Amino acid sequence: MNFTQGFRDSALAQKLLENIRRKSKTPANIMEFCGGHTVAIFRYGLRELLPPHLKLLSGPGCPVCVTASADLDKVMALAAVPGVVITTFGDLIKVPASYSSLDRARAAGADVRTVYSTLDALDIARQNPDKKVVFVGIGFETTAPTIAAAILQAAAEKLSNFSVLSLHKVTPPVTKVLLDAGEVKLQGIICPGHVSAIIGADAWEFIPERYGIACAVSGFEPLDVLQCVNLIVEQIEAGTPKVETAYSRAVKAEGNPIALKMLDTVFEPSAANWRGIGEIPGSGLKIRSEYAAYDADKLFDIKLDKPSREPAGCLCGEVIRAVKTPEDCKLFRKVCTPENPVGPCMVSSEGSCAAYYHFAEVID
Ligand code: SF4
Ligand code: SF4
């Protein structure tokens, strides 16, 4: 048995489910913040196994999905600059910006390269001293430390043709905005796993303290999610909301101090624009002035010649806020498919629409 199989044991899953069914009396909406959880919940059919009065809702947790069209248009503008090489993780390539996508820009001659890590992007910069290599930094606290490490490495090497367009976002501020808006009444939150490994479970204390909502951090295996729901149900039934962790093999209360230090060295908090939500103060990470030589926003005069717009008919903004599900969207499956995605939630591997597309049919 390998390490992950232990977290997929069906007898243990059955026990946890029996516990949940026995203890849970109160109807509850439980939102999973993470796109990674949405995928795990669908892959293992967990929604259907829980008592019907427990409703799992998908939240905003995919960094690609929450990137606003205007920010994607900035990426497209950069891709059009002569001599610029855009490097990015694969998910972003097919995501539609207002008028095109990196995929289409590449077909039209732009130099767009998919990388598996920022180290690859640094290599491309080293090998192409005559080009300006821009890494598109999209991600939450999970990926931002690796981008910070790449900037520190570039600075150590005095690499003058590498920069980052930082579109990073941090997660507690958006959680507060969603809870303050109260569009969906939540009784529980499944807190993000990888994000919490960096920022620490304590970062979510405001959820029970300020909003009285039960919460627990989860990993990405079926037993992790069931254990997390079990903890949340216990909190709801006891009326004692708090922060618990069903992912202690990766998450500590205080997070990862080395990664946090690296983040703080390279980035500072800034406002960020979230798809479907708008600008949220303090929810982004901009590159500190000490590292301005690696900040694509400062190095290039990025101008958008047309106003940004959302894809017509796409409900990604509402899906991200858990106000609508992909099945509420008239384009879902008919016009919008992974082969022909209309919005980012259908493109990203952590997107809700892609998860519904790939798994909901199997479950029905
Ligand atoms: S914690 Fe991991 S899975 Fe969840 S949203 Fe962040 S990157 Fe995605
Ligand atoms: S199905 Fe497609 S168009 Fe509809 S919300 Fe999802 S991504 Fe947008």
CSV table of C-alpha atoms and ligand atoms in Angstrom, one decimal:
chain,number,residue,atom,x,y,z
A,1,MET,CA,0.0,0.0,0.0
A,2,ASN,CA,1.5,3.4,-0.9
A,3,PHE,CA,1.2,6.6,1.2
A,4,THR,CA,-1.9,8.0,-0.5
A,5,GLN,CA,-3.8,4.7,-0.6
A,6,GLY,CA,-4.0,4.9,3.2
A,7,PHE,CA,-6.1,8.1,2.8
A,8,ARG,CA,-8.5,6.3,0.4
A,9,ASP,CA,-9.3,3.4,2.6
A,10,SER,CA,-13.0,2.6,2.0
A,11,ALA,CA,-13.6,0.9,5.4
A,12,LEU,CA,-12.4,4.0,7.2
A,13,ALA,CA,-14.4,6.3,4.8
A,14,GLN,CA,-17.5,4.2,5.6
A,15,LYS,CA,-16.8,4.7,9.4
A,16,LEU,CA,-16.4,8.4,9.0
A,17,LEU,CA,-19.6,8.6,6.9
A,18,GLU,CA,-21.5,6.7,9.5
A,19,ASN,CA,-20.2,9.1,12.2
A,20,ILE,CA,-21.3,12.1,10.1
A,21,ARG,CA,-24.8,10.6,9.4
A,22,ARG,CA,-25.3,9.8,13.1
A,23,LYS,CA,-24.1,13.1,14.5
A,24,SER,CA,-25.4,15.6,11.9
A,25,LYS,CA,-28.9,16.9,12.6
A,26,THR,CA,-28.7,20.5,11.5
A,27,PRO,CA,-29.0,21.5,7.8
A,28,ALA,CA,-25.8,23.2,6.8
A,29,ASN,CA,-24.1,24.8,3.8
A,30,ILE,CA,-20.4,24.0,3.9
A,31,MET,CA,-18.2,25.9,1.4
A,32,GLU,CA,-15.0,24.4,0.2
A,33,PHE,CA,-12.7,27.3,-0.5
A,34,CYS,CA,-10.2,25.3,-2.7
A,35,GLY,CA,-10.6,24.3,-6.3
A,36,GLY,CA,-8.5,21.3,-5.3
A,37,HIS,CA,-11.1,20.2,-2.8
A,38,THR,CA,-13.9,20.7,-5.4
A,39,VAL,CA,-12.1,18.3,-7.7
A,40,ALA,CA,-11.5,15.7,-4.9
A,41,ILE,CA,-15.1,16.0,-3.7
A,42,PHE,CA,-16.3,15.2,-7.2
A,43,ARG,CA,-13.7,12.6,-8.1
A,44,TYR,CA,-14.7,10.5,-5.0
A,45,GLY,CA,-18.5,11.3,-5.2
A,46,LEU,CA,-18.5,12.7,-1.7
A,47,ARG,CA,-21.4,15.0,-2.1
A,48,GLU,CA,-23.7,12.1,-2.8
A,49,LEU,CA,-22.5,10.2,0.2
A,50,LEU,CA,-23.2,12.9,2.7
A,51,PRO,CA,-26.7,13.3,4.3
A,52,PRO,CA,-28.9,15.5,2.0
A,53,HIS,CA,-29.2,18.3,4.5
A,54,LEU,CA,-25.4,18.9,4.3
A,55,LYS,CA,-24.7,20.9,1.1
A,56,LEU,CA,-21.2,21.3,-0.2
A,57,LEU,CA,-20.7,24.5,-2.2
A,58,SER,CA,-17.7,25.4,-4.3
A,59,GLY,CA,-16.0,28.6,-3.4
A,60,PRO,CA,-13.5,30.9,-5.1
A,61,GLY,CA,-10.4,28.8,-4.6
A,62,CYS,CA,-8.8,28.6,-8.0
A,63,PRO,CA,-6.2,31.4,-8.7
A,64,VAL,CA,-6.7,31.2,-12.5
A,65,CYS,CA,-10.5,31.4,-12.2
A,66,VAL,CA,-10.4,34.5,-9.9
A,67,THR,CA,-8.0,36.5,-12.2
A,68,ALA,CA,-10.0,39.4,-13.6
A,69,SER,CA,-10.3,39.8,-17.4
A,70,ALA,CA,-8.4,43.2,-17.1
A,71,ASP,CA,-5.4,41.4,-15.6
A,72,LEU,CA,-5.5,38.7,-18.3
A,73,ASP,CA,-5.6,41.6,-20.9
A,74,LYS,CA,-2.4,42.9,-19.4
A,75,VAL,CA,-0.8,39.5,-20.0
A,76,MET,CA,-2.0,39.6,-23.6
A,77,ALA,CA,-0.6,43.2,-24.0
A,78,LEU,CA,2.8,41.9,-22.7
A,79,ALA,CA,2.7,39.0,-25.1
A,80,ALA,CA,2.4,41.4,-28.0
A,81,VAL,CA,5.6,43.3,-27.0
A,82,PRO,CA,8.4,42.5,-29.5
A,83,GLY,CA,11.2,40.5,-27.9
A,84,VAL,CA,9.1,39.4,-24.9
A,85,VAL,CA,8.8,35.7,-24.0
A,86,ILE,CA,5.8,34.9,-21.8
A,87,THR,CA,6.3,32.0,-19.5
A,88,THR,CA,3.5,30.6,-17.5
A,89,PHE,CA,2.0,27.4,-16.0
A,90,GLY,CA,-0.1,25.4,-18.4
A,91,ASP,CA,-3.6,26.3,-17.0
A,92,LEU,CA,-3.4,29.8,-18.2
A,93,ILE,CA,-2.7,29.2,-21.8
A,94,LYS,CA,-6.3,28.5,-22.9
A,95,VAL,CA,-8.0,31.0,-20.5
A,96,PRO,CA,-9.9,33.5,-22.5
A,97,ALA,CA,-9.0,37.2,-21.9
A,98,SER,CA,-11.4,39.8,-23.2
A,99,TYR,CA,-10.5,39.5,-26.9
A,100,SER,CA,-8.1,36.5,-27.2
A,101,SER,CA,-6.1,34.0,-25.3
A,102,LEU,CA,-2.4,33.1,-24.9
A,103,ASP,CA,-3.1,30.0,-27.0
A,104,ARG,CA,-4.4,32.2,-29.9
A,105,ALA,CA,-1.6,34.8,-29.4
A,106,ARG,CA,1.0,32.0,-29.7
A,107,ALA,CA,-0.7,30.6,-32.9
A,108,ALA,CA,-0.4,34.2,-34.2
A,109,GLY,CA,3.3,34.3,-33.5
A,110,ALA,CA,3.8,35.5,-29.9
A,111,ASP,CA,6.5,33.7,-27.9
A,112,VAL,CA,4.5,32.0,-25.2
A,113,ARG,CA,6.1,29.0,-23.3
A,114,THR,CA,4.6,26.7,-20.8
A,115,VAL,CA,6.8,25.9,-17.8
A,116,TYR,CA,6.5,23.4,-15.0
A,117,SER,CA,8.4,25.6,-12.5
A,118,THR,CA,9.9,29.1,-12.2
A,119,LEU,CA,13.3,27.4,-12.5
A,120,ASP,CA,12.4,26.6,-16.1
A,121,ALA,CA,11.5,30.3,-16.7
A,122,LEU,CA,14.9,31.3,-15.2
A,123,ASP,CA,16.6,28.9,-17.5
A,124,ILE,CA,14.8,30.3,-20.5
A,125,ALA,CA,16.1,33.8,-19.4
A,126,ARG,CA,19.6,32.5,-19.0
A,127,GLN,CA,19.6,30.9,-22.5
A,128,ASN,CA,18.0,33.9,-24.2
A,129,PRO,CA,19.9,37.0,-23.1
A,130,ASP,CA,18.6,38.9,-26.1
A,131,LYS,CA,14.9,38.4,-25.0
A,132,LYS,CA,12.9,39.7,-22.1
A,133,VAL,CA,11.4,36.7,-20.2
A,134,VAL,CA,8.3,37.5,-18.2
A,135,PHE,CA,6.8,35.0,-15.8
A,136,VAL,CA,3.1,35.4,-15.2
A,137,GLY,CA,2.7,35.0,-11.5
A,138,ILE,CA,-0.8,33.8,-10.8
A,139,GLY,CA,-1.5,31.9,-7.6
A,140,PHE,CA,-2.3,32.1,-3.9
A,141,GLU,CA,0.0,32.0,-0.9
A,142,THR,CA,0.8,28.4,-2.1
A,143,THR,CA,2.7,29.4,-5.2
A,144,ALA,CA,3.9,32.9,-4.3
A,145,PRO,CA,6.9,31.7,-2.2
A,146,THR,CA,8.3,29.8,-5.3
A,147,ILE,CA,8.0,33.0,-7.3
A,148,ALA,CA,9.6,35.0,-4.6
A,149,ALA,CA,12.5,32.4,-4.6
A,150,ALA,CA,12.9,32.9,-8.4
A,151,ILE,CA,13.1,36.6,-8.0
A,152,LEU,CA,15.7,36.3,-5.3
A,153,GLN,CA,17.6,33.9,-7.5
A,154,ALA,CA,17.5,36.3,-10.5
A,155,ALA,CA,18.7,39.1,-8.2
A,156,ALA,CA,21.6,36.9,-6.9
A,157,GLU,CA,22.6,36.1,-10.5
A,158,LYS,CA,22.0,39.7,-11.6
A,159,LEU,CA,19.8,38.3,-14.4
A,160,SER,CA,18.7,41.4,-16.2
A,161,ASN,CA,16.2,39.9,-18.6
A,162,PHE,CA,13.8,38.1,-16.2
A,163,SER,CA,10.8,39.7,-14.6
A,164,VAL,CA,7.5,38.7,-13.0
A,165,LEU,CA,4.0,40.1,-13.6
A,166,SER,CA,2.7,39.6,-10.1
A,167,LEU,CA,-1.0,38.8,-10.1
A,168,HIS,CA,-0.8,36.9,-6.9
A,169,LYS,CA,-3.6,36.9,-4.4
A,170,VAL,CA,-4.0,36.2,-0.7
A,171,THR,CA,-7.0,34.3,0.6
A,172,PRO,CA,-8.1,35.6,4.0
A,173,PRO,CA,-9.2,39.0,2.7
A,174,VAL,CA,-11.5,37.5,0.0
A,175,THR,CA,-13.0,35.1,2.6
A,176,LYS,CA,-13.9,38.1,4.7
A,177,VAL,CA,-15.4,40.0,1.8
A,178,LEU,CA,-17.6,36.9,0.8
A,179,LEU,CA,-18.7,36.4,4.4
A,180,ASP,CA,-19.4,40.2,4.9
A,181,ALA,CA,-21.5,40.1,1.7
A,182,GLY,CA,-23.6,37.3,3.1
A,183,GLU,CA,-24.9,36.3,-0.4
A,184,VAL,CA,-24.8,32.6,0.7
A,185,LYS,CA,-25.5,31.6,4.2
A,186,LEU,CA,-22.7,29.4,5.4
A,187,GLN,CA,-22.5,27.2,8.5
A,188,GLY,CA,-19.1,25.7,7.7
A,189,ILE,CA,-16.0,26.3,5.7
A,190,ILE,CA,-13.4,23.8,4.4
A,191,CYS,CA,-10.3,25.9,4.6
A,192,PRO,CA,-7.7,25.5,1.9
A,193,GLY,CA,-5.0,22.9,2.4
A,194,HIS,CA,-1.9,24.0,0.6
A,195,VAL,CA,-2.5,27.7,1.4
A,196,SER,CA,-2.8,26.8,5.1
A,197,ALA,CA,0.5,24.9,4.9
A,198,ILE,CA,2.1,28.3,4.2
A,199,ILE,CA,0.0,30.8,6.2
A,200,GLY,CA,-0.9,28.4,9.1
A,201,ALA,CA,-4.3,27.2,10.4
A,202,ASP,CA,-4.3,30.2,12.9
A,203,ALA,CA,-4.8,32.5,9.9
A,204,TRP,CA,-8.5,31.3,9.8
A,205,GLU,CA,-9.3,32.2,13.5
A,206,PHE,CA,-11.4,35.1,12.2
A,207,ILE,CA,-14.0,32.7,10.7
A,208,PRO,CA,-15.3,31.3,14.0
A,209,GLU,CA,-14.4,34.5,16.0
A,210,ARG,CA,-16.0,37.1,13.8
A,211,TYR,CA,-18.6,35.1,11.9
A,212,GLY,CA,-19.4,32.2,14.3
A,213,ILE,CA,-18.9,29.8,11.4
A,214,ALA,CA,-17.4,26.3,11.9
A,215,CYS,CA,-14.2,25.5,10.0
A,216,ALA,CA,-11.4,23.0,9.5
A,217,VAL,CA,-8.5,22.7,7.1
A,218,SER,CA,-8.5,19.8,4.8
A,219,GLY,CA,-6.1,17.8,2.7
A,220,PHE,CA,-7.0,16.5,-0.7
A,221,GLU,CA,-7.7,12.8,-0.2
A,222,PRO,CA,-11.2,11.5,0.4
A,223,LEU,CA,-10.5,10.6,4.1
A,224,ASP,CA,-9.1,14.1,4.6
A,225,VAL,CA,-12.3,15.7,3.3
A,226,LEU,CA,-14.6,13.4,5.2
A,227,GLN,CA,-12.6,13.9,8.4
A,228,CYS,CA,-12.8,17.7,7.9
A,229,VAL,CA,-16.6,17.5,7.3
A,230,ASN,CA,-16.9,15.3,10.4
A,231,LEU,CA,-15.0,18.0,12.5
A,232,ILE,CA,-17.2,20.7,11.0
A,233,VAL,CA,-20.4,18.8,11.8
A,234,GLU,CA,-19.2,18.2,15.4
A,235,GLN,CA,-18.6,22.0,15.8
A,236,ILE,CA,-22.0,22.8,14.3
A,237,GLU,CA,-23.9,20.3,16.5
A,238,ALA,CA,-22.0,21.4,19.7
A,239,GLY,CA,-22.4,25.1,18.8
A,240,THR,CA,-18.7,25.7,19.3
A,241,PRO,CA,-17.2,27.0,16.1
A,242,LYS,CA,-13.4,26.9,16.0
A,243,VAL,CA,-10.5,26.2,13.7
A,244,GLU,CA,-9.4,22.6,13.5
A,245,THR,CA,-7.1,20.7,11.1
A,246,ALA,CA,-7.8,17.5,9.2
A,247,TYR,CA,-4.5,17.9,7.4
A,248,SER,CA,-1.9,17.9,10.3
A,249,ARG,CA,0.6,16.1,8.2
A,250,ALA,CA,1.1,19.3,6.2
A,251,VAL,CA,-0.4,22.2,8.2
A,252,LYS,CA,0.9,23.7,11.4
A,253,ALA,CA,-0.9,26.3,13.4
A,254,GLU,CA,1.8,28.9,12.6
A,255,GLY,CA,2.4,27.9,9.0
A,256,ASN,CA,5.8,27.7,7.3
A,257,PRO,CA,8.0,30.5,8.7
A,258,ILE,CA,10.7,30.1,5.9
A,259,ALA,CA,8.1,30.5,3.1
A,260,LEU,CA,6.4,33.4,5.0
A,261,LYS,CA,9.8,35.2,5.4
A,262,MET,CA,10.5,34.8,1.7
A,263,LEU,CA,7.1,36.2,0.8
A,264,ASP,CA,7.6,39.2,3.1
A,265,THR,CA,11.1,39.8,1.7
A,266,VAL,CA,10.0,40.1,-2.0
A,267,PHE,CA,6.3,41.1,-1.8
A,268,GLU,CA,4.1,43.6,0.0
A,269,PRO,CA,0.3,43.6,0.3
A,270,SER,CA,-1.6,45.5,-2.4
A,271,ALA,CA,-5.1,45.8,-3.7
A,272,ALA,CA,-6.1,43.1,-6.2
A,273,ASN,CA,-8.9,42.7,-8.7
A,274,TRP,CA,-11.0,39.5,-8.3
A,275,ARG,CA,-13.2,38.2,-11.1
A,276,GLY,CA,-16.9,38.5,-10.0
A,277,ILE,CA,-15.9,40.3,-6.8
A,278,GLY,CA,-13.9,43.4,-7.8
A,279,GLU,CA,-11.0,45.1,-6.1
A,280,ILE,CA,-10.2,44.0,-2.5
A,281,PRO,CA,-7.7,46.0,-0.5
A,282,GLY,CA,-4.7,44.0,0.8
A,283,SER,CA,-5.7,40.9,-1.2
A,284,GLY,CA,-2.8,41.0,-3.6
A,285,LEU,CA,1.0,40.8,-3.5
A,286,LYS,CA,3.0,43.4,-5.3
A,287,ILE,CA,6.8,43.2,-5.7
A,288,ARG,CA,8.6,45.5,-3.3
A,289,SER,CA,10.5,48.5,-4.7
A,290,GLU,CA,13.9,46.8,-3.7
A,291,TYR,CA,13.1,44.2,-6.5
A,292,ALA,CA,11.6,46.7,-9.0
A,293,ALA,CA,14.2,45.5,-11.6
A,294,TYR,CA,12.2,42.2,-11.6
A,295,ASP,CA,8.7,43.7,-11.7
A,296,ALA,CA,7.1,43.5,-15.2
A,297,ASP,CA,4.5,46.0,-14.1
A,298,LYS,CA,7.2,48.6,-13.7
A,299,LEU,CA,9.5,47.6,-16.5
A,300,PHE,CA,6.9,47.7,-19.2
A,301,ASP,CA,4.4,50.4,-20.0
A,302,ILE,CA,1.4,48.1,-20.2
A,303,LYS,CA,-1.5,49.9,-21.9
A,304,LEU,CA,-4.8,48.4,-22.8
A,305,ASP,CA,-6.2,49.8,-26.0
A,306,LYS,CA,-9.8,48.5,-25.4
A,307,PRO,CA,-12.0,48.2,-22.3
A,308,SER,CA,-11.9,44.7,-20.7
A,309,ARG,CA,-15.0,42.6,-20.7
A,310,GLU,CA,-16.4,39.4,-19.3
A,311,PRO,CA,-17.2,36.5,-21.7
A,312,ALA,CA,-20.9,37.0,-22.8
A,313,GLY,CA,-23.3,34.7,-20.9
A,314,CYS,CA,-20.5,33.3,-18.6
A,315,LEU,CA,-21.5,33.0,-14.9
A,316,CYS,CA,-17.9,32.4,-13.6
A,317,GLY,CA,-18.2,35.5,-11.4
A,318,GLU,CA,-21.3,34.0,-9.7
A,319,VAL,CA,-19.8,30.5,-9.6
A,320,ILE,CA,-16.7,31.8,-7.8
A,321,ARG,CA,-19.0,33.5,-5.2
A,322,ALA,CA,-20.9,30.2,-4.7
A,323,VAL,CA,-24.1,32.1,-5.6
A,324,LYS,CA,-24.6,29.9,-8.8
A,325,THR,CA,-23.4,26.5,-9.8
A,326,PRO,CA,-22.0,25.7,-13.2
A,327,GLU,CA,-25.3,23.9,-14.1
A,328,ASP,CA,-27.1,27.3,-13.7
A,329,CYS,CA,-25.1,28.5,-16.7
A,330,LYS,CA,-26.9,28.2,-20.0
A,331,LEU,CA,-23.7,27.7,-21.8
A,332,PHE,CA,-22.5,24.8,-19.6
A,333,ARG,CA,-21.8,21.7,-21.7
A,334,LYS,CA,-23.7,23.1,-24.7
A,335,VAL,CA,-21.4,25.9,-25.8
A,336,CYS,CA,-18.8,25.8,-23.1
A,337,THR,CA,-16.7,22.7,-22.8
A,338,PRO,CA,-13.1,22.0,-21.9
A,339,GLU,CA,-12.3,21.9,-25.6
A,340,ASN,CA,-14.1,25.2,-26.2
A,341,PRO,CA,-14.0,27.0,-22.9
A,342,VAL,CA,-15.9,30.3,-22.6
A,343,GLY,CA,-14.8,31.2,-19.1
A,344,PRO,CA,-11.8,30.3,-16.9
A,345,CYS,CA,-13.8,28.0,-14.6
A,346,MET,CA,-14.0,25.6,-17.5
A,347,VAL,CA,-10.3,25.8,-18.4
A,348,SER,CA,-8.5,25.5,-15.1
A,349,SER,CA,-7.8,22.0,-13.7
A,350,GLU,CA,-9.2,23.4,-10.4
A,351,GLY,CA,-12.1,25.2,-12.0
A,352,SER,CA,-15.7,24.4,-10.7
A,353,CYS,CA,-17.1,24.2,-14.2
A,354,ALA,CA,-14.4,21.7,-15.4
A,355,ALA,CA,-15.0,19.6,-12.2
A,356,TYR,CA,-18.8,19.5,-12.8
A,357,TYR,CA,-18.1,18.8,-16.5
A,358,HIS,CA,-15.8,15.9,-15.9
A,359,PHE,CA,-17.4,14.3,-12.9
A,360,ALA,CA,-21.1,15.4,-12.4
A,361,GLU,CA,-22.3,13.3,-15.4
A,362,VAL,CA,-20.6,10.2,-14.0
A,363,ILE,CA,-22.3,10.7,-10.6
A,364,ASP,CA,-25.8,11.4,-12.1
B,1,SF4,S1,-4.6,25.5,-1.6
B,1,SF4,FE1,-3.9,24.4,-3.4
B,1,SF4,S2,-5.6,23.4,-4.3
B,1,SF4,FE2,-6.4,24.9,-2.9
B,1,SF4,S3,-6.7,26.7,-4.2
B,1,SF4,FE3,-4.7,26.9,-3.3
B,1,SF4,S4,-3.4,25.9,-4.9
B,1,SF4,FE4,-5.4,25.3,-5.3
B,2,SF4,S1,-20.0,26.9,-17.9
B,2,SF4,FE1,-18.5,28.1,-19.1
B,2,SF4,S2,-19.5,30.0,-19.5
B,2,SF4,FE2,-20.7,29.0,-17.9
B,2,SF4,S3,-19.8,29.8,-16.0
B,2,SF4,FE3,-18.7,28.0,-16.5
B,2,SF4,S4,-16.9,28.7,-17.6
B,2,SF4,FE4,-18.4,30.4,-17.6
